[in-house]
Amino acid sequence: MEQAALAPAVFVPSSRDRATMVVTAIAVAALAMVPWAADGGPSALLRAVNGSTALWPTLAAALVALICSLREFDRGTATAAGFAVVWTFGAALAEGAAGPSFGAGAGIALTALTVALSRAIARRGVFNGDATIATIVVVIATLLVIFIFFPVAKALLAAGFDAQGRFAPQLALQRLLTEDIWGLGCFGGGTNCGVAINSAMLATIVGVTSTLLGLVFALVVQRGGQRYAGVLKLMSILPIVTPPFVIALALVVLFGRTGIVTGWLDAWFGIPRSRWIYGLPGVTLAQLLTFSPIAFMILYGALAAISPAMEEAAQTLRASRARVFRTVTWPLLRPALANAFLLSFVESLADFGNPIVLAGNFEVLSTKIFFAVAGAQNDPGRAAALAMVLLGLTLLAFWLQQRWMGRLSYVTVTGKGDGGTPGKLPRPLWYGCFGIAGTWMFFMLVCYAIILVGGFVKDIGRGDMALTLHHFAQGFGMDFGSRGTLFVGSAWDSLFTTIEVATVSAPLTALVGLLAAYVITRHRFVGRRAFEFLTMVSFAIPGTVIGVSYIVAFNVAPLELTGGMAILVLCFVFRNMPVGVRAGVAALAQIDKSLDEASSTLRASTLRTLREIVLPLLRPAIFTTLIFSFTHAMTAVSAVIFLASAKYNLATVYVINRVEAGEYPLAIAYSTVLIFVMLGVLFGMQRLVGDARLGRRAAQPMLVTGH
Amino acid sequence: MNSTTGGVVFERVTKKYGDVTAVDDVSFHVAQGELVTLLGPSGCGKTTTLRMVAGLEAVSGGRVLIGGTDVTLRAANERDVSMVFQSYALFPHMSVLENTCYGPLSMRTDRAKARAMARAKLAMLGLSEYEARLPSELSGGQQQRVAVARSLVLEPAVLLFDEPLSNLDAKLRRRVREEIRDLQQSLSLTVLYVTHDQEEALAVSDHIIVMDQGRIAQQGTPDDLYEKPQSRFLADFIGDANLVDGELRVDTNGASFVAGGVAVPVRAGAMASGPATLAIRPQRLRVVDAAQGLLPGACRRASYLGSRIEYIVATAWGELLVFDPDARHTRRRDDAVGIAFDPDAVIVLPR
C-alpha cells in the first residue's frame, strides 16, 4: 500500500489567534510598567536597566515571544515564553534571599507567559489543538509544581544541609538513622521507643481497631434496616465538622487527672488519680473516636454494594446464616477492609490535633516535626529528616493500598439492580455487634455532650459545673457602645480570619479541582496520566510535611509568602484540590460524553461547553467540593499551625494555644462555636443542593476525610 | 447536481490509535441531497468515520472536505455539520426550546431570532407543545425528534446520524426511520447515517457503504449490495444467505458448481475454474417433493412464522435455510425432500 506516503495530519491553525498576541503583549507590558517585586519599586525593565542582569534574558525572551506571536510563528512563541518562565524562576531561585520577592509585575508577566506557552503549543497540535485545554493543563501543572513539589523537595533537601547552609550528605544519614527515630527501647523493657516506631505502632493499632469498629457499625446499620439511618447520617457528618482536637479535649475532661470519670473512680472505688490518658492509650482512644466513622463509611458502602442476590443464592444452596457470612459476605468485604485499614493508618500517621493535646511523653512524628521547627529547637534539618520518615511511611501505605486494591477488587454491582433484602446476620454476631456499637456510640455521644456543655459551665475540667457565659463573653464578647458594635472578644480575630480564608479558598479549590477533573476525564492528551497523578499526589502528603515545607520554601525570595494570608489560602487550595478532582471525576463519569460532543457540533467553543453544559451538570459536585474545602479550611491544624501568624491567626491554632495554656473552657467554647458554624454552612449548602439536584444525576455521597 | 462542491468528500482517510488502525485508507463521497449509510458490524470503523466527519476525532492521514472546503484541521465547532447522537445527547438541564436554541446561540444569533429558528423546526417535527419540557419528561421517540430538530436548526451542509434508532423499540424504529427518510427527501438534506442494522440501511439509503475491519468492503445502491454482493462477507452480512464452499468448473458447455459430489449449472460471469463459494438467498430456494429438484435432502426443522415457514434441510451441501412463503403446506421433520432453485438466483463468489 501507499499508506506510508500519506502525510500525517499537521495542525495548521485555521484562524488568526489574537488571544496569544494579547497575552504576550500583557506580559511585555507588565515587565515594562508594573512593579516587579512584592514591595513595589521599579518594573522589571527599570531594574534591568539599573543593573539586574538576571532580568535581561527574561525581557529578551518575552520580547521574542511577542514578535513571534505577532508573526504567528508558534514554535518561536512557545520556545521563547517557555524559556522566559523557566529562566526567571531559575535565576530568582538561584539568587534566593538576595533577590527581590515576586510581586504583581512578576505574577502577571509569568502567568501571561505561561498562558502564551500553552496556547502556542496547542497551535502546534499538542492537546489536540485545543488552546483552552492546553491552558488549563499547563497552568494547573505549573501551580502544582510550584506549590507542592517545589516546597516539599526543598524542605526534604534541608536534611542534607548543616546549620550554616553547607551541603552535607552524611549529615542527612546521621539525622535519619538516630535512636530518636528508630529506637526499640520500649520493647526491651527500656524507656522510650523511637518516634517512627511510636507512630507506626499507634497507626497500626488505630488502623486495625477502627476498621473493626467500623465493620461492627456497618453491619448493625446496614443489616439493621431503616431504623439506624440516623446513625449513618450522623457518622457521615461528624468527621466533617469536628475540629481534630475536640475529641482529645473531651477525653481530658473525662479522664484527665481532675477529670469527671477519674473523680468518680477515685471517690467510689478508691482508684487513685493518674495521668494515664496522656500517652499511647489516650491518643489511641481519641484517634479511634475520630477515625472510626471514616472506616464505617467505607465499609458501609462496601456492604451495601454486595448484592443481596449473592447471599440469597448461598441460602438456597442450603448454607446457614453463619456459613453465608463466613463464605460470601466476609470474603467480599476484604478489599474494603484493607482500604479502611490503610486509610485509618494514614490518618493516624498524619493526625496532629489529638497527639498535641494528649501525647505527653509519647512522641509521634507529626508533633515532633512541629517542635523541631517551632519553639526553641528551630532545626529545619532535623524536621526535614523526620518529614522524610513520615512521608515515607505514608507513601508506603498508599502504595500498598494501590497494589492490594488492584488485585483484590471484586465488582459485585452490576448494571441491573437485583431485588431482595440484605441477609440477616448470624445471631451471636448480631448481638455482639449491637452491644459494641451501642457502647461505642454512647461513648461518642458523651464526648460530644461534654463539648456542648463544657462551654457553658465554669470549669468542666475540674468538675466545677456552675453555669456561666463567661467563656463565650471572653472569646466572643461584643460591645454595643456609642461608637458602634465592637468585637471585643479575644477569639473574634481568628474566627474572622478563618472564615475569610475558608470563604476565599473554597471556590478556588472547587474551580481548580473540577477543571482538572474535566480535562482528565474528557480529553485525551499526551501526559494525561502524569497530570492525573500530579493532581492527586498532595492527598498523600501529611499536613505537617506540607506545613514545614511551606515554611522552608516560602519564607525567602522569590516567593516570600509567610506571615500573610495568601499562604494560608494557597495551602488550603492545593491540599484540598484532590477532593475536588475526585468529586469531579465521579460526577463527570455520570455525565455522558456525547453531551460535550453535541455541544461542540452545535458550534459551541470549549469555553461555552464548559460554561453551559459541564458546569451546570456538575452542580452537586461543586457543592460537595465547596462544603468540603470550606469545613476543612476551618478544621485543619497540621499544616496551618506552621503558617498562621499573629496577624492572620486561625481558629484551630488559637484553640490549640488555649489548650497549651490550660484554658480548657475557652477552648471548648470555641470548639462549640466552630462546630455550629460548620453545621450551619453544611445544612445551608445542602438545602441549596437539594433544589439543584437533577433527578437521577444525584451525585454519590462523597467520603470526605480530614487530616 | 455538482457532487464535488456540495456534500462530503472523504479522501484516503486513515485513523490510528497507537498501533491499532481503526480506519484504513477510506475514501467516499456523499453527494448533495443524498442519504448515504455507513453499515458494518461493531468495531468496523463506521462510527469513527462519522466522528471524523464531525470533527470529534482528528484524522491520522488524508483529507475531509465539507461543501467543497477542506475542514480536515478544523475543530468540530468550526464545521458546517450537525449530529444526532445515539444517546440523543439532549442537555438534561435545558428545556426542549433551550436545547433547540443552543446552536444558534453558539453562533451569537440574537435570542429572539434563535427562538424563532428553533420554534420553526420544533413545529416541523410536531414538537411545539413540548417546548417547555425537560428532556426527562419526554418519551424516547419524542427525545429522538428533539435531537433531530436541534441538529436541523443550523441548516448544516451535512447532517450526521449515529445509530439514531438503537434506543427505540422495534415498532417505533420502523416509523421513525420512515420519518427520517421523508424529512431528508422533502428538505433534500445531505445525510451521512451510521447503523449496524442492514434492514434499516436498506430501507433508508440512497447509497450504502459497507465497512469491515476499517476498510470499505463494498459500496452501492441497496439492491446492488443485496443482489450482487462481491464477497462472502457481503453476502452473509446483508440479508440471509446460504454459503456453500465448492468448486467452479467452466468449460465450453457453460459453468457448473460442484460441492459434496453434486454439480449444478450456474452463471459464472467472468470467473474462471477454481475454488468458489455459492451464495443463495433462502427465499430463492424451494422445498419440493423427494426425487425432484437439484439436491436431495431431509427436512431437519420446520418453524411456522405465519408469513412463511422456515425450513432447515440437510443436504450434501450441508444444512440449508429455506423460506417457503406457502405456509399452508408443511413438511414434517425427517421427511425426504428435494431442493430446487433457478440458476439465475444464485451468486458465485471467488473463494
GROMACS .gro file of C-alpha atoms in nm, chain A residues 376-691:
model
  316
  376ALA     CA    1   1.348   2.666   7.089
  377GLN     CA    2   1.494   2.395   6.865
  378ASN     CA    3   1.438   2.555   6.524
  379ASP     CA    4   1.631   2.285   6.339
  380PRO     CA    5   1.497   2.257   5.981
  381GLY     CA    6   1.742   1.978   5.901
  382ARG     CA    7   1.602   1.760   6.175
  383ALA     CA    8   1.246   1.848   6.080
  384ALA     CA    9   1.329   1.752   5.722
  385ALA     CA   10   1.462   1.412   5.827
  386LEU     CA   11   1.150   1.348   6.034
  387ALA     CA   12   0.928   1.467   5.749
  388MET     CA   13   1.105   1.226   5.518
  389VAL     CA   14   1.029   0.937   5.751
  390LEU     CA   15   0.663   1.041   5.785
  391LEU     CA   16   0.624   1.089   5.411
  392GLY     CA   17   0.793   0.754   5.351
  393LEU     CA   18   0.556   0.570   5.585
  394THR     CA   19   0.253   0.740   5.432
  395LEU     CA   20   0.358   0.670   5.075
  396LEU     CA   21   0.432   0.309   5.169
  397ALA     CA   22   0.077   0.274   5.299
  398PHE     CA   23  -0.070   0.429   4.985
  399TRP     CA   24   0.147   0.212   4.766
  400LEU     CA   25   0.029  -0.100   4.949
  401GLN     CA   26  -0.328   0.016   4.911
  402GLN     CA   27  -0.287   0.063   4.537
  403ARG     CA   28  -0.131  -0.280   4.500
  404TRP     CA   29  -0.389  -0.460   4.708
  405MET     CA   30  -0.685  -0.281   4.564
  406GLY     CA   31  -0.567  -0.364   4.216
  407ARG     CA   32  -0.580  -0.734   4.287
  408LEU     CA   33  -0.850  -0.757   4.546
  409SER     CA   34  -1.136  -0.566   4.399
  410TYR     CA   35  -1.446  -0.772   4.332
  411VAL     CA   36  -1.709  -0.595   4.136
  412THR     CA   37  -2.040  -0.710   4.273
  413VAL     CA   38  -2.250  -0.426   4.145
  414THR     CA   39  -2.388  -0.486   3.800
  415GLY     CA   40  -2.593  -0.254   3.588
  416LYS     CA   41  -2.917  -0.420   3.679
  417GLY     CA   42  -3.044  -0.382   4.031
  418ASP     CA   43  -3.110  -0.712   4.199
  419GLY     CA   44  -3.413  -0.729   4.416
  420GLY     CA   45  -3.409  -0.885   4.757
  421THR     CA   46  -3.336  -0.763   5.105
  422PRO     CA   47  -2.998  -0.779   5.276
  423GLY     CA   48  -2.947  -1.106   5.460
  424LYS     CA   49  -2.971  -1.136   5.836
  425LEU     CA   50  -2.655  -1.176   6.040
  426PRO     CA   51  -2.585  -1.490   6.242
  427ARG     CA   52  -2.750  -1.434   6.581
  428PRO     CA   53  -2.441  -1.428   6.808
  429LEU     CA   54  -2.263  -1.194   6.568
  430TRP     CA   55  -2.562  -0.960   6.560
  431TYR     CA   56  -2.584  -0.934   6.939
  432GLY     CA   57  -2.209  -0.889   6.968
  433CYS     CA   58  -2.202  -0.614   6.708
  434PHE     CA   59  -2.507  -0.447   6.854
  435GLY     CA   60  -2.352  -0.440   7.201
  436ILE     CA   61  -2.020  -0.300   7.085
  437ALA     CA   62  -2.173  -0.045   6.852
  438GLY     CA   63  -2.419   0.069   7.117
  439THR     CA   64  -2.150   0.115   7.380
  440TRP     CA   65  -1.919   0.297   7.142
  441MET     CA   66  -2.198   0.521   7.016
  442PHE     CA   67  -2.284   0.610   7.375
  443PHE     CA   68  -1.920   0.694   7.439
  444MET     CA   69  -1.905   0.917   7.130
  445LEU     CA   70  -2.221   1.097   7.227
  446VAL     CA   71  -2.084   1.156   7.577
  447CYS     CA   72  -1.772   1.312   7.425
  448TYR     CA   73  -1.977   1.548   7.208
  449ALA     CA   74  -2.206   1.624   7.502
  450ILE     CA   75  -1.901   1.725   7.708
  451ILE     CA   76  -1.803   1.971   7.435
  452LEU     CA   77  -2.153   2.113   7.409
  453VAL     CA   78  -2.190   2.153   7.785
  454GLY     CA   79  -1.829   2.247   7.859
  455GLY     CA   80  -1.851   2.596   7.717
  456PHE     CA   81  -2.141   2.690   7.942
  457VAL     CA   82  -2.006   2.586   8.282
  458LYS     CA   83  -1.735   2.735   8.494
  459ASP     CA   84  -1.463   2.471   8.465
  460ILE     CA   85  -1.572   2.131   8.343
  461GLY     CA   86  -1.213   2.008   8.356
  462ARG     CA   87  -1.217   2.037   8.733
  463GLY     CA   88  -1.578   1.937   8.776
  464ASP     CA   89  -1.698   2.289   8.853
  465MET     CA   90  -2.037   2.279   8.688
  466ALA     CA   91  -2.174   2.622   8.780
  467LEU     CA   92  -2.348   2.766   8.474
  468THR     CA   93  -2.179   3.067   8.319
  469LEU     CA   94  -2.149   3.253   7.991
  470HIS     CA   95  -1.812   3.387   8.095
  471HIS     CA   96  -1.613   3.184   7.839
  472PHE     CA   97  -1.825   3.297   7.548
  473ALA     CA   98  -1.803   3.653   7.672
  474GLN     CA   99  -1.428   3.624   7.692
  475GLY     CA  100  -1.396   3.482   7.343
  476PHE     CA  101  -1.689   3.634   7.161
  477GLY     CA  102  -1.788   3.938   7.363
  478MET     CA  103  -1.939   4.230   7.178
  479ASP     CA  104  -1.964   4.586   7.290
  480PHE     CA  105  -2.263   4.773   7.157
  481GLY     CA  106  -2.127   5.104   7.272
  482SER     CA  107  -2.171   5.457   7.149
  483ARG     CA  108  -1.904   5.404   6.882
  484GLY     CA  109  -2.097   5.121   6.721
  485THR     CA  110  -2.058   4.749   6.763
  486LEU     CA  111  -1.714   4.638   6.874
  487PHE     CA  112  -1.597   4.280   6.868
  488VAL     CA  113  -1.406   4.283   7.191
  489GLY     CA  114  -1.381   3.907   7.245
  490SER     CA  115  -1.030   3.764   7.210
  491ALA     CA  116  -1.139   3.497   6.961
  492TRP     CA  117  -1.308   3.719   6.703
  493ASP     CA  118  -0.996   3.799   6.501
  494SER     CA  119  -0.907   3.436   6.448
  495LEU     CA  120  -1.267   3.343   6.370
  496PHE     CA  121  -1.299   3.619   6.110
  497THR     CA  122  -0.966   3.526   5.952
  498THR     CA  123  -1.066   3.161   5.943
  499ILE     CA  124  -1.400   3.232   5.780
  500GLU     CA  125  -1.234   3.470   5.535
  501VAL     CA  126  -0.964   3.219   5.439
  502ALA     CA  127  -1.220   2.940   5.410
  503THR     CA  128  -1.451   3.156   5.201
  504VAL     CA  129  -1.173   3.256   4.963
  505SER     CA  130  -1.012   2.916   4.931
  506ALA     CA  131  -1.329   2.706   4.889
  507PRO     CA  132  -1.433   2.840   4.547
  508LEU     CA  133  -1.073   2.839   4.426
  509THR     CA  134  -1.035   2.476   4.533
  510ALA     CA  135  -1.356   2.383   4.354
  511LEU     CA  136  -1.253   2.568   4.041
  512VAL     CA  137  -0.905   2.421   4.017
  513GLY     CA  138  -1.014   2.070   4.119
  514LEU     CA  139  -1.310   2.049   3.885
  515LEU     CA  140  -1.126   2.196   3.587
  516ALA     CA  141  -0.854   1.936   3.642
  517ALA     CA  142  -1.121   1.664   3.666
  518TYR     CA  143  -1.276   1.789   3.343
  519VAL     CA  144  -0.960   1.771   3.138
  520ILE     CA  145  -0.864   1.437   3.291
  521THR     CA  146  -1.193   1.267   3.213
  522ARG     CA  147  -1.291   1.441   2.892
  523HIS     CA  148  -0.975   1.495   2.695
  524ARG     CA  149  -0.711   1.261   2.570
  525PHE     CA  150  -0.369   1.414   2.550
  526VAL     CA  151  -0.012   1.308   2.590
  527GLY     CA  152   0.083   1.308   2.958
  528ARG     CA  153  -0.274   1.276   3.087
  529ARG     CA  154  -0.183   1.000   3.334
  530ALA     CA  155   0.108   1.204   3.465
  531PHE     CA  156  -0.119   1.505   3.504
  532GLU     CA  157  -0.375   1.299   3.694
  533PHE     CA  158  -0.105   1.169   3.927
  534LEU     CA  159   0.019   1.523   3.981
  535THR     CA  160  -0.325   1.642   4.086
  536MET     CA  161  -0.381   1.357   4.330
  537VAL     CA  162  -0.040   1.340   4.493
  538SER     CA  163  -0.089   1.610   4.752
  539PHE     CA  164  -0.354   1.387   4.908
  540ALA     CA  165  -0.080   1.151   5.020
  541ILE     CA  166   0.137   1.416   5.179
  542PRO     CA  167   0.069   1.461   5.552
  543GLY     CA  168  -0.030   1.812   5.655
  544THR     CA  169   0.266   1.850   5.884
  545VAL     CA  170   0.501   1.783   5.595
  546ILE     CA  171   0.323   2.042   5.382
  547GLY     CA  172   0.336   2.291   5.668
  548VAL     CA  173   0.706   2.251   5.728
  549SER     CA  174   0.768   2.259   5.352
  550TYR     CA  175   0.584   2.588   5.309
  551ILE     CA  176   0.773   2.740   5.599
  552VAL     CA  177   1.106   2.635   5.450
  553ALA     CA  178   1.028   2.720   5.088
  554PHE     CA  179   0.822   3.034   5.114
  555ASN     CA  180   0.998   3.244   5.374
  556VAL     CA  181   1.258   3.379   5.133
  557ALA     CA  182   1.251   3.547   4.795
  558PRO     CA  183   1.145   3.495   4.520
  559LEU     CA  184   0.831   3.353   4.680
  560GLU     CA  185   0.811   3.523   5.015
  561LEU     CA  186   0.468   3.446   5.142
  562THR     CA  187   0.495   3.355   5.508
  563GLY     CA  188   0.310   3.574   5.753
  564GLY     CA  189   0.045   3.668   5.501
  565MET     CA  190  -0.300   3.542   5.423
  566ALA     CA  191  -0.212   3.424   5.073
  567ILE     CA  192  -0.002   3.136   5.202
  568LEU     CA  193  -0.298   3.007   5.405
  569VAL     CA  194  -0.526   3.021   5.103
  570LEU     CA  195  -0.268   2.854   4.876
  571CYS     CA  196  -0.207   2.582   5.132
  572PHE     CA  197  -0.578   2.501   5.151
  573VAL     CA  198  -0.635   2.517   4.777
  574PHE     CA  199  -0.358   2.276   4.690
  575ARG     CA  200  -0.413   2.041   4.983
  576ASN     CA  201  -0.786   2.010   4.927
  577MET     CA  202  -0.774   2.006   4.550
  578PRO     CA  203  -0.762   1.622   4.522
  579VAL     CA  204  -1.107   1.608   4.679
  580GLY     CA  205  -1.237   1.841   4.410
  581VAL     CA  206  -1.071   1.627   4.146
  582ARG     CA  207  -1.225   1.308   4.283
  583ALA     CA  208  -1.570   1.460   4.320
  584GLY     CA  209  -1.544   1.599   3.970
  585VAL     CA  210  -1.422   1.274   3.817
  586ALA     CA  211  -1.702   1.082   3.988
  587ALA     CA  212  -1.965   1.331   3.874
  588LEU     CA  213  -1.833   1.354   3.518
  589ALA     CA  214  -1.840   0.976   3.491
  590GLN     CA  215  -2.218   1.006   3.526
  591ILE     CA  216  -2.247   1.265   3.252
  592ASP     CA  217  -2.237   1.116   2.906
  593LYS     CA  218  -1.952   1.246   2.697
  594SER     CA  219  -2.183   1.283   2.399
  595LEU     CA  220  -2.332   1.591   2.570
  596ASP     CA  221  -2.000   1.772   2.531
  597GLU     CA  222  -1.973   1.648   2.176
  598ALA     CA  223  -2.325   1.756   2.091
  599SER     CA  224  -2.243   2.100   2.224
  600SER     CA  225  -1.930   2.105   2.014
  601THR     CA  226  -2.108   2.004   1.693
  602LEU     CA  227  -2.360   2.279   1.767
  603ARG     CA  228  -2.071   2.523   1.718
  604ALA     CA  229  -2.002   2.591   2.086
  605SER     CA  230  -1.643   2.667   2.181
  606THR     CA  231  -1.473   2.467   2.458
  607LEU     CA  232  -1.536   2.756   2.694
  608ARG     CA  233  -1.904   2.772   2.608
  609THR     CA  234  -1.935   2.396   2.654
  610LEU     CA  235  -1.773   2.426   2.996
  611ARG     CA  236  -1.997   2.712   3.099
  612GLU     CA  237  -2.330   2.598   2.957
  613ILE     CA  238  -2.314   2.220   2.978
  614VAL     CA  239  -2.044   2.089   3.209
  615LEU     CA  240  -2.069   2.335   3.497
  616PRO     CA  241  -2.448   2.322   3.537
  617LEU     CA  242  -2.441   1.943   3.536
  618LEU     CA  243  -2.157   1.942   3.787
  619ARG     CA  244  -2.350   2.143   4.042
  620PRO     CA  245  -2.374   1.863   4.302
  621ALA     CA  246  -2.001   1.800   4.274
  622ILE     CA  247  -1.932   2.172   4.302
  623PHE     CA  248  -2.130   2.191   4.624
  624THR     CA  249  -1.962   1.882   4.766
  625THR     CA  250  -1.625   2.034   4.699
  626LEU     CA  251  -1.725   2.374   4.834
  627ILE     CA  252  -1.855   2.220   5.156
  628PHE     CA  253  -1.551   2.003   5.198
  629SER     CA  254  -1.295   2.271   5.133
  630PHE     CA  255  -1.478   2.522   5.350
  631THR     CA  256  -1.512   2.294   5.650
  632HIS     CA  257  -1.165   2.155   5.601
  633ALA     CA  258  -1.020   2.504   5.596
  634MET     CA  259  -1.197   2.565   5.926
  635THR     CA  260  -1.080   2.246   6.095
  636ALA     CA  261  -0.730   2.199   5.958
  637VAL     CA  262  -0.449   2.221   6.210
  638SER     CA  263  -0.150   2.022   6.098
  639ALA     CA  264  -0.035   2.232   5.803
  640VAL     CA  265  -0.153   2.574   5.908
  641ILE     CA  266  -0.012   2.567   6.259
  642PHE     CA  267   0.319   2.642   6.089
  643LEU     CA  268   0.175   2.917   5.874
  644ALA     CA  269  -0.060   3.112   6.097
  645SER     CA  270   0.083   3.437   6.222
  646ALA     CA  271  -0.005   3.690   6.488
  647LYS     CA  272  -0.182   3.898   6.227
  648TYR     CA  273  -0.351   3.611   6.049
  649ASN     CA  274  -0.431   3.363   6.322
  650LEU     CA  275  -0.670   3.078   6.261
  651ALA     CA  276  -0.940   2.941   6.488
  652THR     CA  277  -0.783   2.598   6.529
  653VAL     CA  278  -0.443   2.740   6.609
  654TYR     CA  279  -0.600   2.977   6.860
  655VAL     CA  280  -0.774   2.684   7.030
  656ILE     CA  281  -0.454   2.477   7.043
  657ASN     CA  282  -0.279   2.771   7.206
  658ARG     CA  283  -0.557   2.796   7.467
  659VAL     CA  284  -0.520   2.425   7.536
  660GLU     CA  285  -0.147   2.459   7.582
  661ALA     CA  286  -0.209   2.746   7.822
  662GLY     CA  287  -0.450   2.524   8.013
  663GLU     CA  288  -0.756   2.734   7.930
  664TYR     CA  289  -0.979   2.439   7.852
  665PRO     CA  290  -1.317   2.605   7.898
  666LEU     CA  291  -1.244   2.873   7.639
  667ALA     CA  292  -1.105   2.610   7.401
  668ILE     CA  293  -1.420   2.405   7.444
  669ALA     CA  294  -1.647   2.705   7.398
  670TYR     CA  295  -1.465   2.796   7.078
  671SER     CA  296  -1.491   2.437   6.951
  672THR     CA  297  -1.867   2.453   7.004
  673VAL     CA  298  -1.885   2.772   6.801
  674LEU     CA  299  -1.680   2.614   6.522
  675ILE     CA  300  -1.897   2.305   6.510
  676PHE     CA  301  -2.212   2.515   6.487
  677VAL     CA  302  -2.072   2.745   6.220
  678MET     CA  303  -1.985   2.442   6.010
  679LEU     CA  304  -2.317   2.270   6.067
  680GLY     CA  305  -2.485   2.592   5.958
  681VAL     CA  306  -2.278   2.603   5.640
  682LEU     CA  307  -2.332   2.232   5.575
  683PHE     CA  308  -2.710   2.241   5.608
  684GLY     CA  309  -2.737   2.573   5.429
  685MET     CA  310  -2.545   2.431   5.135
  686GLN     CA  311  -2.740   2.106   5.142
  687ARG     CA  312  -3.061   2.300   5.114
  688LEU     CA  313  -2.925   2.473   4.806
  689VAL     CA  314  -2.803   2.147   4.652
  690GLY     CA  315  -3.134   1.982   4.731
  691ASP     CA  316  -3.301   2.225   4.494
   0.00000   0.00000   0.00000
